[in-house]
Structures are given as structure tokens and as C-alpha cells.
Amino acid sequence: MFVRLSRYFMPVLKETPGEAQVISHQLMLRAAMIRQTAAGIYAWLPLGKRVLANIERIVREEQDRAGAIEVLMPTIQGADLWRQSGRYDAYGPEMLRITDRHDREMLFSPTAEELFTAIFQAGAKSYRDLPRNLYQIQWKFRDEVRPRFGVLRGREFLMKDAYSFDADFAGARHSYNRMFIAYMRTFQRMGLNAIPMQADTGPIGGDLSHEFIVLAPTGESDVFYHENWLRPRDTDGVNADDAAALAGFIDGLNADYAATDEKRDLAAETACGAALKQSKGIEVGQVFYFGDKYTAPLGVTVPGPDGAPITPLMGSYGIGVSRLVGAIIEACHDDAGIVWPDAVAPFRVALINLRADDGTCTAACEKLYADFAAAGVDVLYDDRDERGGAKFATADLIGLPWQVIVGPKGLAAGVVELKRRATGERIEVPIAEVVSRI
RNA sequence: CGGGGAGUGGCGCAGUCUGGUAGCGCAUCUGCUUUGGGAGCAGAGGGCCGCAGGUUCGAAUCCUGUCUCCCCGACCA
């Protein structure tokens, strides 16, 4: 996408609003990514929307690659299904309940096990329809008592939720492992080192679960892990279709201790010795196995090969898509602003015209702008009539990976300046080479 | 939900104790000068002080109620 800042909608803030405490929240407000409309509820402005879309895209590609199938469920659901599973009462005031004009009880979905299970039941005719994994990327609502930290803990949030259905435990375990490796790849592509940790299963229930945790001082969870986790893991060579190989790989990963405080294992920590690390972390994903917790009460069965009914065994797999925006900023920023990883940046290049009133500068910028567009490089062209300092500050704040700086001094020598946001490194490059350098 | 804090131009704040008709910085608009890291000068616009009652000659300020937001804790993707 190619945008001129003078025609865009990007109301950045010079000062930090008092409502924001953590750095990602402050930067998202200042960089014009979001605006709060109520406690824990945010409007997404153009820049934030683009980052959200990039994260969504990566999540979707890795889900598809893992064999999951995308659907879209409604946000508003009837109460009946939730009564059958017993969760209508169990979920408590966190569930936002709504009554329609006919006094029917409705709710804004906080998660979707019931609906996915019911939809699967209606469509699955036999054991040949197993295994399947269905997912969606959809807004959820949980009426948190105390929303905080911006999108890290909002009430309305965008989540990828997947649900696997298998005929037996071995199959369910493989489905779980496929999501596990997909999550490793997903977070790596976003520039994050998310550590899978033994986790509590929480109100969803079940007996096998990992949380994927990004280390950050502002995280809400206390986490404990072997220092081996500090280096990223290579997942490229893993064949996710080979159940035994995949299980072996994941067992190898999990041989290094990592647990949230609810699941601490003091014996394992002692074994780590000096390699044991403790810090705070942000949960960006969680995978669960929970067997027939929903299929049994909802009466879901399919005929097996011998005609006898099989009750599918399920797992569910969440990724906090909107939370990831905040988590990435927590992990990727400096004093001047956000430092986007390439894969999620809202634009790849900030094209900075230092003298919008100078015909030579503007002509050179227009040429570069067109060249970037032709090359398919997302560029945000700062064509405003502002001084250089203001443009540099804005570009650093919004954190695009590259800045192309066009000024009269450089143009006189036939060069522009190329700055890498992450390192601050700046080099002079002949105008004709700029596009190919990026 | 327990405890604490705060609502005053778009943003950040002062004024509230000791009532007298609203101010500062930034931002915005106009003009001139400037132009490689958030420019300078001059001028201008913009606020029924969260809302509703009450006390008073007079309320941002005092009283009552109410809504909202933030922080700590408990709780959560």
C-alpha cells in the first residue's frame, strides 16, 4: 500500500496520555494505532489496523499450513448451547449477557467451544470426517473486572481460536502437536521468542496444556524456565505430518524446563541449577487438550468403522491476535518509539521529504514513491510541510523498518540517506539503488 | 469485587483547602521569517470546569447523588 501522509489519518500524539501506564499502550496511543472508547475497548486507527491485519495474515498462513480450516462464527450466540454444556452459569459475570427484543437470552461469545462442537456435529457423518481442525479469527468479549494495559488486557479482543476433533487419543495428541509446532512458527515469524510453558488449563478444563509466553518486564505472569529457551529454536526441518517425528521433536523442546507459577516443579527447577531463570511474561497463545469435555455433554458422536458410535476427542488452541500487537511492542521498542519487526510493520518504508517546498526534493521523492509503488513495497510518504526534526521524530515513533531520507544536501551529490530503524545505522545510497536495497 | 486516585479547550496540567464569572505549555488556524533531529516572532479560534440536584447575591471551588476513567490487590486470551 502506498500512502501520502498529508492525505492519511494518523493523529500522532507528542505527549503521552495519562491513562496509559505500560509502554506498549503509551506507544500505541502516541503512534495513532488505537483510541480507547470505553474501559478495555478500542477503536483501531489505520496504522493499528494494518499491524493487526499483518499478524492475522501470519496466523492464518500457519493455521492453513497446519491443516486447520477457516470458518467464521457469530459473535452473538444464544444461551441454549451454553446451558447444555453447563457453562452458561459456570462462566459467571465475565460473560456479557444480552437480551433481545423477544426477551431471548443471548451472549457475546467469550470463546466458542460449544458452537464449534455443535457445528461439527451437524456436519460430521462418520469416522471418515475425523480428524478435523476448524478455526476462526474473530472478536471476543470478556467482561473483565479490571481491564488494563491497553490491548494486552482488553475486554474486546481479536482471537484466533481453533478446535480439533479426533477419533482417539493418539490422533488428538498429534493434532495438539501440530498446533504446537504451528504456534512456534507463527510467533517466530513475528520476530518473537514465545516460550511454551506447562500451564494450568483454567476454566476450559482438560489435562494437557501449554501457554506460549513472551518475556517482558510488564508481563502479568511469573514464569520460570531453563536459559536454553533464551535462544530461538529451529523448526524448519520438522515434518509435521509424521506423528512420531513431530512428537519426538516436541518432547525434545519440552525437555528444557519452562513453567508458569501455577505449574512450578521445584524438583525440575533444582535440576536446572544456575540455568534456571525467572521473569515476567505475556501470554500470547495457549493450547489445550480436553477430550470429551464438550462432545460428551452435547451428545456428539459419529459412527465408527464397525458401526459403533465414537465420541470425538477435542483440543482447543487460542492466539491473542490483538494482544500480540501490544506484546510485540513490549518486546520491540526503544526510547524514540516502536521498532517493528519487518513481518508485522504497518509499512516497510517511511519516505521522508526534508523540504516539501523544494522542487528538487519533491520531484526526487515523487519518483521514489512511484518506484516503491511499482516494486510493491509498502511506503508511507511524509510529504507534509514540516521541518525535518518533526518528520524524523514521527518516523521513529511509528517504527517503520526503513527510513529513506531525501534532502537538498544529499540530492546535490545524487544520494539519499537510508536508515535502518532497528539499529539506527544510516548510509548514503545513490538514488537509483534505493529501491533495490530495500 | 475490596482498597486508593482522578474527571477543567484536541493532549499534558494549574486553579478547588481560603466561592467573585477560567489559566499555562503543547497542538490548531493566519501572516512573515525559517528549514538535516519535535523552529522563531506576531496575531487568532476553541472550554455551559463529567452529569444531576442543592446551599449562596454569586459555585470549577461548598453539600448530596450519580456516571466514567486510572492505579494496587483478587481474577483472566
Short mmCIF file of C-alpha atoms (C1' of nucleotides) in Angstrom, two decimals:
data_model
loop_
_atom_site.label_atom_id
_atom_site.label_comp_id
_atom_site.label_asym_id
_atom_site.label_seq_id
_atom_site.Cartn_x
_atom_site.Cartn_y
_atom_site.Cartn_z
CA MET A 1 0.00 0.00 0.00
CA PHE A 2 1.19 3.49 -0.82
CA VAL A 3 0.13 6.44 1.24
CA ARG A 4 0.86 10.15 1.37
CA LEU A 5 0.87 11.29 4.96
CA SER A 6 -0.76 14.59 4.02
CA ARG A 7 -3.85 12.62 2.95
CA TYR A 8 -3.71 9.87 5.57
CA PHE A 9 -5.32 9.65 9.01
CA MET A 10 -2.53 9.31 11.54
CA PRO A 11 -3.08 11.65 14.50
CA VAL A 12 0.13 11.01 16.47
CA LEU A 13 0.49 12.47 19.94
CA LYS A 14 3.54 14.35 21.13
CA GLU A 15 2.67 13.75 24.75
CA THR A 16 1.70 10.55 26.49
CA PRO A 17 -1.93 10.40 27.61
CA GLY A 18 -2.22 9.96 31.36
CA GLU A 19 -4.45 6.90 31.04
CA ALA A 20 -1.64 4.73 29.71
CA GLN A 21 0.82 3.11 32.10
CA VAL A 22 2.67 0.43 30.17
CA ILE A 23 4.95 1.24 27.27
CA SER A 24 3.02 -0.60 24.55
CA HIS A 25 -0.20 1.17 25.50
CA GLN A 26 1.55 4.55 25.52
CA LEU A 27 3.17 3.95 22.15
CA MET A 28 0.01 2.61 20.54
CA LEU A 29 -1.82 5.78 21.56
CA ARG A 30 1.02 8.09 20.57
CA ALA A 31 1.59 6.35 17.24
CA ALA A 32 -2.10 6.71 16.38
CA MET A 33 -2.75 2.97 16.30
CA ILE A 34 -5.70 2.89 18.69
CA ARG A 35 -8.05 5.10 20.66
CA GLN A 36 -9.91 3.93 23.73
CA THR A 37 -13.68 4.23 23.59
CA ALA A 38 -14.52 2.55 26.93
CA ALA A 39 -12.56 0.59 29.52
CA GLY A 40 -10.85 -2.23 27.65
CA ILE A 41 -12.49 -1.39 24.32
CA TYR A 42 -10.54 0.21 21.50
CA ALA A 43 -11.05 1.70 18.08
CA TRP A 44 -8.31 0.68 15.64
CA LEU A 45 -6.93 3.54 13.56
CA PRO A 46 -5.35 2.93 10.15
CA LEU A 47 -1.83 2.19 11.39
CA GLY A 48 -3.03 -0.20 14.09
CA LYS A 49 -5.42 -1.86 11.69
CA ARG A 50 -2.58 -2.61 9.31
CA VAL A 51 -0.47 -4.23 12.01
CA LEU A 52 -3.45 -6.26 13.15
CA ALA A 53 -4.00 -7.41 9.58
CA ASN A 54 -0.36 -8.44 9.23
CA ILE A 55 -0.48 -10.50 12.40
CA GLU A 56 -3.76 -12.02 11.28
CA ARG A 57 -2.20 -12.94 7.95
CA ILE A 58 0.72 -14.75 9.54
CA VAL A 59 -1.57 -16.61 11.93
CA ARG A 60 -3.85 -17.60 9.06
CA GLU A 61 -0.99 -18.82 6.86
CA GLU A 62 0.41 -21.01 9.62
CA GLN A 63 -3.00 -22.38 10.56
CA ASP A 64 -3.69 -23.25 6.94
CA ARG A 65 -0.26 -24.80 6.64
CA ALA A 66 -1.03 -26.94 9.71
CA GLY A 67 -4.16 -28.25 8.03
CA ALA A 68 -6.70 -26.21 10.01
CA ILE A 69 -9.77 -25.00 8.12
CA GLU A 70 -11.03 -21.45 8.46
CA VAL A 71 -14.64 -20.62 9.32
CA LEU A 72 -16.36 -17.63 10.92
CA MET A 73 -18.80 -17.96 13.80
CA PRO A 74 -21.16 -15.26 15.06
CA THR A 75 -20.09 -13.07 17.96
CA ILE A 76 -23.62 -13.09 19.37
CA GLN A 77 -24.86 -16.53 20.39
CA GLY A 78 -27.97 -17.95 22.01
CA ALA A 79 -27.84 -19.12 25.62
CA ASP A 80 -29.21 -22.61 24.94
CA LEU A 81 -25.99 -24.27 23.81
CA TRP A 82 -24.17 -22.81 26.77
CA ARG A 83 -26.80 -24.24 29.11
CA GLN A 84 -26.24 -27.70 27.62
CA SER A 85 -22.53 -27.57 28.33
CA GLY A 86 -23.18 -26.16 31.78
CA ARG A 87 -21.08 -23.08 31.12
CA TYR A 88 -23.92 -20.54 30.96
CA ASP A 89 -23.95 -20.48 34.75
CA ALA A 90 -20.34 -21.55 35.27
CA TYR A 91 -18.84 -18.67 33.30
CA GLY A 92 -20.14 -16.02 35.67
CA PRO A 93 -20.19 -12.25 35.22
CA GLU A 94 -17.27 -12.33 32.79
CA MET A 95 -19.78 -13.32 30.14
CA LEU A 96 -21.57 -10.37 28.60
CA ARG A 97 -25.26 -11.29 28.54
CA ILE A 98 -27.71 -9.61 26.21
CA THR A 99 -31.47 -9.85 25.89
CA ASP A 100 -33.05 -9.32 22.51
CA ARG A 101 -36.45 -7.69 21.85
CA HIS A 102 -38.23 -11.01 22.35
CA ASP A 103 -36.58 -11.43 25.75
CA ARG A 104 -34.43 -14.24 24.40
CA GLU A 105 -31.21 -14.69 26.29
CA MET A 106 -28.14 -14.06 24.16
CA LEU A 107 -24.46 -13.55 24.88
CA PHE A 108 -21.36 -12.06 23.25
CA SER A 109 -19.09 -15.04 22.78
CA PRO A 110 -16.04 -15.12 25.10
CA THR A 111 -14.84 -18.37 23.45
CA ALA A 112 -16.54 -20.82 21.14
CA GLU A 113 -16.15 -24.49 22.14
CA GLU A 114 -19.91 -25.06 22.23
CA LEU A 115 -20.66 -23.56 18.85
CA PHE A 116 -17.77 -25.27 17.06
CA THR A 117 -18.78 -28.56 18.62
CA ALA A 118 -22.40 -28.13 17.55
CA ILE A 119 -21.46 -27.08 14.02
CA PHE A 120 -19.09 -30.00 13.72
CA GLN A 121 -21.74 -32.40 14.97
CA ALA A 122 -24.21 -31.17 12.38
CA GLY A 123 -21.74 -31.73 9.55
CA ALA A 124 -19.75 -34.80 10.53
CA LYS A 125 -21.35 -38.00 9.21
CA SER A 126 -18.86 -40.72 10.10
CA TYR A 127 -15.40 -41.51 11.38
CA ARG A 128 -14.19 -40.57 7.90
CA ASP A 129 -14.83 -36.96 8.89
CA LEU A 130 -12.16 -37.28 11.58
CA PRO A 131 -9.73 -35.78 12.22
CA ARG A 132 -10.64 -32.17 11.51
CA ASN A 133 -9.42 -28.88 12.86
CA LEU A 134 -11.62 -25.80 12.41
CA TYR A 135 -10.54 -22.28 13.28
CA GLN A 136 -11.67 -18.69 13.11
CA ILE A 137 -10.21 -15.26 13.69
CA GLN A 138 -12.98 -13.38 15.40
CA TRP A 139 -13.64 -10.74 18.06
CA LYS A 140 -14.37 -12.00 21.53
CA PHE A 141 -15.66 -10.24 24.58
CA ARG A 142 -14.89 -10.98 28.20
CA ASP A 143 -16.27 -8.56 30.70
CA GLU A 144 -13.08 -8.35 32.75
CA VAL A 145 -13.47 -6.83 36.18
CA ARG A 146 -10.41 -4.76 35.59
CA PRO A 147 -9.21 -4.25 32.05
CA ARG A 148 -5.76 -2.68 31.82
CA PHE A 149 -2.51 -2.34 29.90
CA GLY A 150 -4.24 -1.33 26.67
CA VAL A 151 -4.77 -4.18 24.23
CA LEU A 152 -2.77 -6.55 26.44
CA ARG A 153 -5.83 -6.97 28.58
CA GLY A 154 -8.86 -5.50 26.93
CA ARG A 155 -12.43 -6.68 27.24
CA GLU A 156 -12.95 -6.86 23.50
CA PHE A 157 -10.09 -8.66 21.76
CA LEU A 158 -9.33 -10.36 18.47
CA MET A 159 -8.51 -14.01 18.88
CA LYS A 160 -7.69 -16.95 16.69
CA ASP A 161 -9.41 -19.98 18.14
CA ALA A 162 -9.10 -23.48 16.69
CA TYR A 163 -10.83 -26.70 17.69
CA SER A 164 -9.62 -30.16 16.79
CA PHE A 165 -11.75 -33.31 16.62
CA ASP A 166 -10.14 -36.74 16.68
CA ALA A 167 -11.24 -40.36 16.88
CA ASP A 168 -8.75 -41.44 19.53
CA PHE A 169 -6.20 -40.11 21.96
CA ALA A 170 -3.20 -40.77 19.71
CA GLY A 171 -4.83 -38.74 16.98
CA ALA A 172 -5.78 -35.96 19.39
CA ARG A 173 -2.25 -35.83 20.66
CA HIS A 174 -0.97 -35.42 17.11
CA SER A 175 -3.48 -32.65 16.47
CA TYR A 176 -2.22 -30.96 19.61
CA ASN A 177 1.38 -31.31 18.45
CA ARG A 178 0.58 -29.89 15.03
CA MET A 179 -0.81 -26.78 16.62
CA PHE A 180 2.13 -26.65 19.00
CA ILE A 181 4.64 -26.51 16.15
CA ALA A 182 2.43 -24.13 14.18
CA TYR A 183 2.50 -21.77 17.16
CA MET A 184 6.28 -21.94 17.37
CA ARG A 185 6.48 -20.97 13.70
CA THR A 186 3.80 -18.31 13.96
CA PHE A 187 5.49 -16.41 16.76
CA GLN A 188 8.94 -16.76 15.23
CA ARG A 189 7.69 -15.19 12.02
CA MET A 190 6.55 -12.19 14.04
CA GLY A 191 10.00 -11.72 15.49
CA LEU A 192 9.04 -13.09 18.89
CA ASN A 193 10.62 -15.74 21.05
CA ALA A 194 7.49 -17.24 22.62
CA ILE A 195 8.32 -19.97 25.10
CA PRO A 196 5.89 -22.88 25.52
CA MET A 197 5.29 -23.46 29.21
CA GLN A 198 3.46 -26.07 31.21
CA ALA A 199 0.21 -24.36 32.11
CA ASP A 200 -2.97 -24.60 34.05
CA THR A 201 -5.98 -25.43 31.95
CA GLY A 202 -8.16 -22.82 33.64
CA PRO A 203 -11.95 -22.80 33.35
CA ILE A 204 -11.90 -24.56 29.99
CA GLY A 205 -10.71 -27.74 31.67
CA GLY A 206 -8.61 -30.66 30.45
CA ASP A 207 -5.31 -32.18 31.42
CA LEU A 208 -2.73 -31.15 28.81
CA SER A 209 -1.92 -27.53 28.13
CA HIS A 210 0.88 -25.16 27.23
CA GLU A 211 0.93 -21.39 27.33
CA PHE A 212 3.15 -19.54 24.88
CA ILE A 213 4.87 -16.76 26.77
CA VAL A 214 6.76 -13.72 25.52
CA LEU A 215 9.21 -12.49 28.13
CA ALA A 216 8.64 -8.85 29.07
CA PRO A 217 9.02 -6.91 32.31
CA THR A 218 5.44 -5.69 32.03
CA GLY A 219 4.06 -9.21 31.72
CA GLU A 220 1.36 -10.36 34.08
CA SER A 221 2.59 -13.91 34.65
CA ASP A 222 5.55 -15.03 36.73
CA VAL A 223 7.44 -17.59 34.71
CA PHE A 224 10.38 -19.95 35.32
CA TYR A 225 12.49 -21.50 32.60
CA HIS A 226 15.80 -23.02 31.60
CA GLU A 227 18.11 -20.49 30.00
CA ASN A 228 18.22 -22.61 26.83
CA TRP A 229 14.87 -21.03 25.99
CA LEU A 230 16.51 -17.66 25.52
CA ARG A 231 17.79 -18.72 22.12
CA PRO A 232 15.24 -19.23 19.31
CA ARG A 233 14.55 -22.81 18.20
CA ASP A 234 14.85 -24.01 14.64
CA THR A 235 11.58 -25.55 13.48
CA ASP A 236 12.30 -25.60 9.75
CA GLY A 237 13.23 -29.23 9.31
CA VAL A 238 10.33 -30.68 11.23
CA ASN A 239 7.83 -32.77 9.28
CA ALA A 240 4.50 -32.10 11.00
CA ASP A 241 2.78 -34.90 9.06
CA ASP A 242 4.98 -37.54 10.67
CA ALA A 243 3.36 -38.07 14.08
CA ALA A 244 6.28 -39.87 15.66
CA ALA A 245 8.90 -37.42 14.39
CA LEU A 246 6.81 -34.45 15.46
CA ALA A 247 6.20 -35.90 18.92
CA GLY A 248 9.90 -36.57 19.26
CA PHE A 249 10.76 -33.02 18.31
CA ILE A 250 8.30 -31.52 20.76
CA ASP A 251 9.41 -33.82 23.54
CA GLY A 252 12.91 -32.59 22.82
CA LEU A 253 11.81 -29.00 23.19
CA ASN A 254 9.93 -29.70 26.38
CA ALA A 255 12.95 -31.39 27.89
CA ASP A 256 14.05 -27.86 28.76
CA TYR A 257 12.04 -26.78 31.77
CA ALA A 258 9.57 -23.90 31.43
CA ALA A 259 6.51 -23.30 33.59
CA THR A 260 4.19 -20.58 34.77
CA ASP A 261 3.92 -20.05 38.50
CA GLU A 262 0.77 -22.22 38.80
CA LYS A 263 2.67 -25.19 37.40
CA ARG A 264 6.07 -24.81 39.03
CA ASP A 265 8.01 -28.01 39.56
CA LEU A 266 10.58 -27.39 42.28
CA ALA A 267 12.41 -30.64 41.58
CA ALA A 268 12.81 -29.73 37.91
CA GLU A 269 13.96 -26.25 38.89
CA THR A 270 16.58 -27.66 41.20
CA ALA A 271 17.79 -29.81 38.33
CA CYS A 272 18.25 -26.69 36.18
CA GLY A 273 20.67 -25.29 38.74
CA ALA A 274 22.19 -21.98 37.72
CA ALA A 275 20.47 -22.24 34.34
CA LEU A 276 17.09 -21.53 35.93
CA LYS A 277 15.72 -18.14 35.00
CA GLN A 278 12.77 -16.27 36.38
CA SER A 279 10.95 -13.32 34.85
CA LYS A 280 7.62 -11.85 33.86
CA GLY A 281 5.84 -12.87 30.70
CA ILE A 282 2.90 -12.10 28.44
CA GLU A 283 0.76 -15.00 27.33
CA VAL A 284 0.17 -14.78 23.58
CA GLY A 285 -1.24 -18.24 22.96
CA GLN A 286 -2.43 -21.37 24.65
CA VAL A 287 -3.08 -24.92 23.51
CA PHE A 288 -5.38 -27.36 25.36
CA TYR A 289 -6.38 -30.95 25.12
CA PHE A 290 -9.67 -31.65 26.87
CA GLY A 291 -11.01 -34.90 25.42
CA ASP A 292 -14.77 -35.31 25.50
CA LYS A 293 -15.49 -32.42 27.86
CA TYR A 294 -17.87 -30.86 25.32
CA THR A 295 -18.64 -33.69 22.93
CA ALA A 296 -19.99 -35.88 25.74
CA PRO A 297 -22.50 -33.44 27.29
CA LEU A 298 -23.58 -32.22 23.86
CA GLY A 299 -24.07 -35.81 22.73
CA VAL A 300 -21.72 -35.65 19.76
CA THR A 301 -20.90 -38.98 18.16
CA VAL A 302 -20.04 -40.28 14.72
CA PRO A 303 -20.35 -43.90 13.53
CA GLY A 304 -17.04 -45.75 13.68
CA PRO A 305 -15.74 -48.32 11.17
CA ASP A 306 -17.70 -51.08 12.94
CA GLY A 307 -20.85 -49.00 13.22
CA ALA A 308 -20.39 -48.33 16.91
CA PRO A 309 -20.53 -44.62 17.88
CA ILE A 310 -17.32 -42.73 18.53
CA THR A 311 -17.26 -39.65 20.75
CA PRO A 312 -14.70 -37.27 19.21
CA LEU A 313 -11.89 -36.03 21.44
CA MET A 314 -11.17 -32.33 21.27
CA GLY A 315 -8.49 -29.78 21.78
CA SER A 316 -8.69 -26.01 21.51
CA TYR A 317 -5.99 -23.58 20.53
CA GLY A 318 -6.00 -19.83 21.04
CA ILE A 319 -3.82 -16.99 19.86
CA GLY A 320 -4.40 -13.47 21.17
CA VAL A 321 -4.17 -11.60 17.87
CA SER A 322 -4.88 -8.11 19.22
CA ARG A 323 -2.84 -8.81 22.34
CA LEU A 324 0.11 -9.71 20.10
CA VAL A 325 0.21 -6.14 18.82
CA GLY A 326 0.93 -4.97 22.35
CA ALA A 327 3.22 -7.88 23.13
CA ILE A 328 5.37 -7.20 20.07
CA ILE A 329 5.74 -3.55 21.05
CA GLU A 330 6.67 -4.54 24.61
CA ALA A 331 9.44 -6.64 23.08
CA CYS A 332 10.38 -4.24 20.26
CA HIS A 333 10.79 -0.57 21.18
CA ASP A 334 13.36 1.99 22.29
CA ASP A 335 13.27 5.49 23.77
CA ALA A 336 12.20 7.03 20.47
CA GLY A 337 9.27 4.71 19.80
CA ILE A 338 8.26 1.43 18.25
CA VAL A 339 10.75 -0.75 16.32
CA TRP A 340 8.59 -3.04 14.20
CA PRO A 341 9.82 -6.46 13.11
CA ASP A 342 9.69 -6.48 9.30
CA ALA A 343 6.91 -9.03 9.08
CA VAL A 344 4.32 -7.03 11.02
CA ALA A 345 5.29 -3.41 10.28
CA PRO A 346 2.36 -1.31 9.01
CA PHE A 347 4.56 -0.03 6.17
CA ARG A 348 8.02 -1.12 5.14
CA VAL A 349 9.41 2.32 4.35
CA ALA A 350 8.99 5.87 5.60
CA LEU A 351 9.87 8.15 2.71
CA ILE A 352 10.89 11.44 4.28
CA ASN A 353 10.91 14.62 2.23
CA LEU A 354 13.01 17.04 4.25
CA ARG A 355 11.97 20.02 2.13
CA ALA A 356 8.43 19.69 0.84
CA ASP A 357 8.71 23.25 -0.55
CA ASP A 358 11.77 22.42 -2.64
CA GLY A 359 11.02 21.35 -6.17
CA THR A 360 14.09 19.16 -6.49
CA CYS A 361 13.42 17.31 -3.25
CA THR A 362 9.77 16.83 -4.06
CA ALA A 363 10.48 15.62 -7.58
CA ALA A 364 13.00 13.09 -6.24
CA CYS A 365 10.50 11.90 -3.62
CA GLU A 366 7.72 11.56 -6.14
CA LYS A 367 9.99 9.44 -8.30
CA LEU A 368 10.96 7.21 -5.37
CA TYR A 369 7.36 7.00 -4.26
CA ALA A 370 6.33 5.76 -7.69
CA ASP A 371 9.29 3.35 -7.79
CA PHE A 372 8.37 1.83 -4.44
CA ALA A 373 4.78 1.50 -5.58
CA ALA A 374 5.88 -0.21 -8.77
CA ALA A 375 8.10 -2.57 -6.78
CA GLY A 376 5.22 -3.45 -4.44
CA VAL A 377 6.98 -2.05 -1.37
CA ASP A 378 4.57 -0.59 1.21
CA VAL A 379 5.58 3.03 1.65
CA LEU A 380 4.36 5.90 3.77
CA TYR A 381 5.44 9.15 2.14
CA ASP A 382 5.82 12.04 4.57
CA ASP A 383 5.02 14.89 2.19
CA ARG A 384 3.83 17.24 4.91
CA ASP A 385 5.13 20.78 5.11
CA GLU A 386 7.01 20.11 8.34
CA ARG A 387 10.58 20.53 9.42
CA GLY A 388 12.99 17.62 9.28
CA GLY A 389 13.10 17.14 13.02
CA ALA A 390 9.36 16.66 13.29
CA LYS A 391 9.40 14.11 10.48
CA PHE A 392 12.28 12.15 11.99
CA ALA A 393 10.53 12.05 15.34
CA THR A 394 7.30 10.84 13.76
CA ALA A 395 9.07 8.19 11.71
CA ASP A 396 10.97 6.89 14.74
CA LEU A 397 7.78 6.87 16.81
CA ILE A 398 5.76 4.77 14.37
CA GLY A 399 8.76 2.49 13.92
CA LEU A 400 8.77 1.57 10.22
CA PRO A 401 11.77 -0.68 9.48
CA TRP A 402 13.36 1.67 6.92
CA GLN A 403 13.57 5.43 6.52
CA VAL A 404 14.52 6.93 3.20
CA ILE A 405 15.63 10.49 3.85
CA VAL A 406 15.61 12.89 0.93
CA GLY A 407 17.18 16.33 1.43
CA PRO A 408 18.88 19.02 -0.63
CA LYS A 409 22.38 18.21 0.62
CA GLY A 410 22.23 14.61 -0.44
CA LEU A 411 20.48 15.30 -3.72
CA ALA A 412 23.26 17.66 -4.72
CA ALA A 413 25.54 14.61 -4.59
CA GLY A 414 22.96 12.30 -6.14
CA VAL A 415 22.34 10.33 -2.96
CA VAL A 416 19.65 9.87 -0.32
CA GLU A 417 20.06 8.53 3.14
CA LEU A 418 18.86 5.07 4.12
CA LYS A 419 18.25 4.49 7.81
CA ARG A 420 17.52 1.18 9.46
CA ARG A 421 15.19 1.88 12.37
CA ALA A 422 16.27 -1.12 14.46
CA THR A 423 19.97 -0.29 14.51
CA GLY A 424 19.95 3.42 13.79
CA GLU A 425 22.51 2.73 11.07
CA ARG A 426 22.42 5.31 8.28
CA ILE A 427 24.11 5.02 4.92
CA GLU A 428 24.15 7.20 1.84
CA VAL A 429 22.89 5.46 -1.26
CA PRO A 430 22.68 6.59 -4.88
CA ILE A 431 19.06 7.37 -5.68
CA ALA A 432 18.83 4.69 -8.33
CA GLU A 433 19.82 1.95 -5.86
CA VAL A 434 17.42 2.75 -3.05
CA VAL A 435 14.51 0.58 -4.06
CA SER A 436 16.68 -2.46 -4.71
CA ARG A 437 18.42 -2.01 -1.34
CA ILE A 438 15.07 -2.46 0.38
"C1'" C B 1 -15.22 -7.14 43.79
"C1'" G B 2 -12.06 -4.87 48.21
"C1'" G B 3 -8.72 -0.60 48.75
"C1'" G B 4 -6.83 4.10 46.63
"C1'" G B 5 -6.70 8.25 42.96
"C1'" A B 6 -8.72 11.39 39.07
"C1'" G B 7 -12.55 13.89 35.77
"C1'" U B 8 -11.06 21.75 33.81
"C1'" G B 9 -10.19 23.68 25.24
"C1'" G B 10 -7.53 18.04 21.00
"C1'" C B 11 -3.13 16.33 24.63
"C1'" G B 12 -0.45 17.31 29.38
"C1'" C B 13 -1.63 20.16 33.63
"C1'" A B 14 -2.55 24.57 37.36
"C1'" G B 15 -6.70 26.77 39.85
"C1'" U B 16 -10.59 23.69 44.37
"C1'" C B 17 -8.20 23.90 51.02
"C1'" U B 18 -9.47 30.07 51.84
"C1'" G B 19 -16.62 30.78 46.48
"C1'" G B 20 -16.23 36.56 42.92
"C1'" U B 21 -17.57 34.61 36.39
"C1'" A B 22 -11.15 30.21 33.90
"C1'" G B 23 -5.35 29.99 33.06
"C1'" C B 24 -0.41 27.77 31.35
"C1'" G B 25 2.55 24.53 27.95
"C1'" C B 26 1.94 21.72 23.58
"C1'" A B 27 -1.35 21.18 19.41
"C1'" U B 28 -4.72 24.01 15.72
"C1'" C B 29 -5.63 28.41 12.19
"C1'" U B 30 -3.42 33.17 9.66
"C1'" G B 31 0.94 36.02 8.27
"C1'" C B 32 6.21 36.69 8.00
"C1'" U B 33 10.97 34.59 8.79
"C1'" U B 34 13.00 29.79 8.96
"C1'" U B 35 14.22 24.52 7.22
"C1'" G B 36 19.15 17.62 8.18
"C1'" G B 37 16.50 15.57 14.75
"C1'" G B 38 9.56 17.65 17.51
"C1'" A B 39 11.79 26.16 14.81
"C1'" G B 40 11.06 31.87 15.97
"C1'" C B 41 8.03 36.24 16.11
"C1'" A B 42 3.14 38.42 15.73
"C1'" G B 43 -1.96 37.54 15.80
"C1'" A B 44 -6.48 34.33 16.15
"C1'" G B 45 -10.02 30.47 17.28
"C1'" G B 46 -11.52 26.84 20.74
"C1'" G B 47 -13.78 25.10 27.42
"C1'" C B 48 -22.04 25.82 29.96
"C1'" C B 49 -14.84 23.11 34.51
"C1'" G B 50 -18.13 14.64 33.76
"C1'" C B 51 -23.59 14.80 34.77
"C1'" A B 52 -27.92 15.97 38.06
"C1'" G B 53 -29.77 18.29 42.20
"C1'" G B 54 -28.82 21.61 46.43
"C1'" U B 55 -26.55 25.90 49.51
"C1'" U B 56 -25.39 31.11 48.17
"C1'" C B 57 -26.36 37.69 45.77
"C1'" G B 58 -22.68 34.67 43.25
"C1'" A B 59 -20.18 27.71 42.52
"C1'" A B 60 -14.67 24.75 38.64
"C1'" U B 61 -14.32 25.73 44.03
"C1'" C B 62 -19.01 24.05 49.39
"C1'" C B 63 -23.00 19.79 50.18
"C1'" U B 64 -25.73 15.33 48.20
"C1'" G B 65 -26.39 11.86 44.49
"C1'" U B 66 -24.72 9.68 40.06
"C1'" C B 67 -21.62 8.25 35.77
"C1'" U B 68 -16.83 7.44 33.88
"C1'" C B 69 -11.59 6.57 33.79
"C1'" C B 70 -6.89 5.14 36.14
"C1'" C B 71 -3.78 2.54 39.93
"C1'" C B 72 -2.83 -1.75 43.83
"C1'" G B 73 -4.89 -6.45 45.02
"C1'" A B 74 -8.06 -10.77 43.83
"C1'" C B 75 -9.24 -12.65 38.56
"C1'" C B 76 -8.25 -13.51 33.24
"C1'" A B 77 -6.56 -14.83 25.95
#
